[in-house]
PDB file of C-alpha atoms in Angstrom:
ATOM      1  CA  GLU A 581      35.449 -45.340 225.747  1.00 79.00           C
ATOM      2  CA  LEU A 582      31.688 -44.296 226.195  1.00 87.00           C
ATOM      3  CA  SER A 583      30.423 -47.342 228.041  1.00 86.00           C
ATOM      4  CA  ALA A 584      33.264 -47.173 230.534  1.00 86.00           C
ATOM      5  CA  GLY A 585      32.736 -43.407 231.274  1.00 89.00           C
ATOM      6  CA  LEU A 586      29.046 -44.098 231.686  1.00 88.00           C
ATOM      7  CA  MET A 587      29.904 -46.897 234.149  1.00 88.00           C
ATOM      8  CA  GLU A 588      32.087 -44.409 236.190  1.00 88.00           C
ATOM      9  CA  LEU A 589      29.121 -42.266 236.582  1.00 89.00           C
ATOM     10  CA  GLY A 590      26.866 -44.955 237.697  1.00 87.00           C
ATOM     11  CA  LEU A 591      25.045 -45.036 234.445  1.00 87.00           C
ATOM     12  CA  GLY A 592      25.585 -48.657 233.459  1.00 74.00           C
ATOM     13  CA  ALA A 593      24.292 -49.793 230.060  1.00 71.00           C
ATOM     14  CA  ARG A 594      20.828 -51.421 230.327  1.00 74.00           C
ATOM     15  CA  VAL A 595      22.241 -54.430 228.132  1.00 74.00           C
ATOM     16  CA  GLU A 596      25.786 -55.275 227.349  1.00 77.00           C
ATOM     17  CA  PRO A 597      26.766 -52.759 224.561  1.00 73.00           C
ATOM     18  CA  GLN A 598      26.921 -54.227 221.152  1.00 72.00           C
ATOM     19  CA  ALA A 599      29.015 -52.968 218.501  1.00 80.00           C
ATOM     20  CA  ASN A 600      28.372 -49.368 218.324  1.00 87.00           C
ATOM     21  CA  LEU A 601      25.135 -48.959 220.458  1.00 89.00           C
ATOM     22  CA  VAL A 602      24.767 -48.120 224.097  1.00 90.00           C
ATOM     23  CA  PHE A 603      21.372 -48.056 225.763  1.00 91.00           C
ATOM     24  CA  VAL A 604      21.368 -46.251 229.326  1.00 92.00           C
ATOM     25  CA  ASP A 605      18.686 -44.891 231.588  1.00 93.00           C
ATOM     26  CA  LEU A 606      19.177 -41.335 232.506  1.00 93.00           C
ATOM     27  CA  PRO A 607      17.990 -39.516 235.533  1.00 92.00           C
ATOM     28  CA  ASP A 608      15.311 -37.012 235.087  1.00 91.00           C
ATOM     29  CA  GLY A 609      15.906 -33.966 233.194  1.00 92.00           C
ATOM     30  CA  TRP A 610      19.267 -35.221 231.863  1.00 94.00           C
ATOM     31  CA  ALA A 611      18.079 -35.989 228.349  1.00 95.00           C
ATOM     32  CA  ASP A 612      16.858 -32.344 228.155  1.00 95.00           C
ATOM     33  CA  ALA A 613      20.149 -31.075 229.283  1.00 94.00           C
ATOM     34  CA  LEU A 614      22.017 -33.178 226.752  1.00 95.00           C
ATOM     35  CA  GLU A 615      19.936 -31.939 223.980  1.00 95.00           C
ATOM     36  CA  ALA A 616      20.479 -28.465 225.051  1.00 95.00           C
ATOM     37  CA  ALA A 617      24.240 -29.031 224.976  1.00 94.00           C
ATOM     38  CA  GLY A 618      24.038 -30.248 221.441  1.00 94.00           C
ATOM     39  CA  VAL A 619      24.602 -34.023 222.229  1.00 94.00           C
ATOM     40  CA  ALA A 620      23.268 -36.293 219.614  1.00 93.00           C
ATOM     41  CA  PHE A 621      21.381 -39.396 220.818  1.00 95.00           C
ATOM     42  CA  TYR A 622      18.141 -41.134 220.499  1.00 96.00           C
ATOM     43  CA  ARG A 623      15.193 -40.969 223.079  1.00 96.00           C
ATOM     44  CA  MET A 624      13.702 -44.406 223.628  1.00 95.00           C
ATOM     45  CA  ALA A 625      10.850 -45.342 226.045  1.00 92.00           C
ATOM     46  CA  GLY A 626      10.843 -43.581 229.516  1.00 92.00           C
ATOM     47  CA  PRO A 627      14.293 -42.638 230.741  1.00 93.00           C
ATOM     48  CA  THR A 628      16.183 -44.824 228.199  1.00 93.00           C
ATOM     49  CA  VAL A 629      18.349 -43.302 225.431  1.00 95.00           C
ATOM     50  CA  ARG A 630      20.367 -44.743 222.932  1.00 94.00           C
ATOM     51  CA  PHE A 631      23.885 -43.460 222.003  1.00 94.00           C
ATOM     52  CA  VAL A 632      25.245 -44.396 218.687  1.00 93.00           C
ATOM     53  CA  THR A 633      28.955 -44.171 217.634  1.00 91.00           C
ATOM     54  CA  SER A 634      30.654 -44.769 214.122  1.00 92.00           C
ATOM     55  CA  PHE A 635      34.023 -45.001 212.635  1.00 93.00           C
ATOM     56  CA  ALA A 636      33.618 -41.219 212.318  1.00 94.00           C
ATOM     57  CA  THR A 637      33.253 -40.796 216.174  1.00 93.00           C
ATOM     58  CA  THR A 638      36.275 -39.389 217.638  1.00 94.00           C
ATOM     59  CA  ALA A 639      37.815 -39.704 221.131  1.00 94.00           C
ATOM     60  CA  ASP A 640      37.212 -35.944 221.550  1.00 95.00           C
ATOM     61  CA  ASP A 641      33.419 -36.589 220.681  1.00 94.00           C
ATOM     62  CA  VAL A 642      33.199 -39.304 223.294  1.00 93.00           C
ATOM     63  CA  ALA A 643      35.037 -36.956 225.734  1.00 95.00           C
ATOM     64  CA  GLY A 644      32.580 -34.125 225.163  1.00 94.00           C
ATOM     65  CA  VAL A 645      29.538 -36.145 225.828  1.00 94.00           C
ATOM     66  CA  LEU A 646      31.094 -37.555 229.020  1.00 94.00           C
ATOM     67  CA  GLY A 647      32.085 -34.042 230.074  1.00 94.00           C
ATOM     68  CA  VAL A 648      28.514 -32.883 229.750  1.00 95.00           C
ATOM     69  CA  LEU A 649      27.288 -35.993 231.808  1.00 94.00           C
ATOM     70  CA  ARG A 650      29.991 -35.411 234.435  1.00 94.00           C
ATOM     71  CA  GLY A 651      28.704 -31.808 234.812  1.00 94.00           C
ATOM     72  CA  LEU A 652      25.239 -33.082 235.228  1.00 92.00           C
ATOM     73  CA  HIS A 653      26.311 -35.679 237.667  1.00 91.00           C
ATOM     74  CA  ARG A 654      28.239 -33.000 239.811  1.00 89.00           C
ATOM     75  CA  SER A 655      25.209 -30.786 239.786  1.00 85.00           C
ATOM     76  CA  THR A 656      23.011 -33.434 241.237  1.00 77.00           C
ATOM     77  CA  GLU A 657      25.334 -34.878 243.936  1.00 65.00           C
ATOM     78  CA  PRO A 658      24.409 -34.125 247.526  1.00 57.00           C
ATOM     79  CA  VAL A 659      26.577 -31.377 249.029  1.00 50.00           C
ATOM     80  CA  ALA A 660      28.504 -32.678 252.020  1.00 56.00           C
ATOM     81  CA  GLY A 661      26.849 -31.555 255.199  1.00 53.00           C
ATOM     82  CA  GLY A 662      23.891 -30.287 253.298  1.00 50.00           C
ATOM     83  CA  VAL A 663      20.288 -30.817 254.437  1.00 47.00           C
TER      84      VAL A 663
END
């Protein structure tokens, strides 16, 4: 589930997800990286983006989005013992 995966990454929804819409604030640069990876979403004001699912959205679609986000999350985590 998209909202659960976002929560695992510390990207909790701005409001309780309703039906097929999830609004979330992304760190700087993540929206650009998602677009470059071909992820479909809508930019809202500031860091807020809107993900929309439908009956045609598959578990693989959600896993793909979360995979891109996990990669971004890993690339921005501080390195243990780093400065």
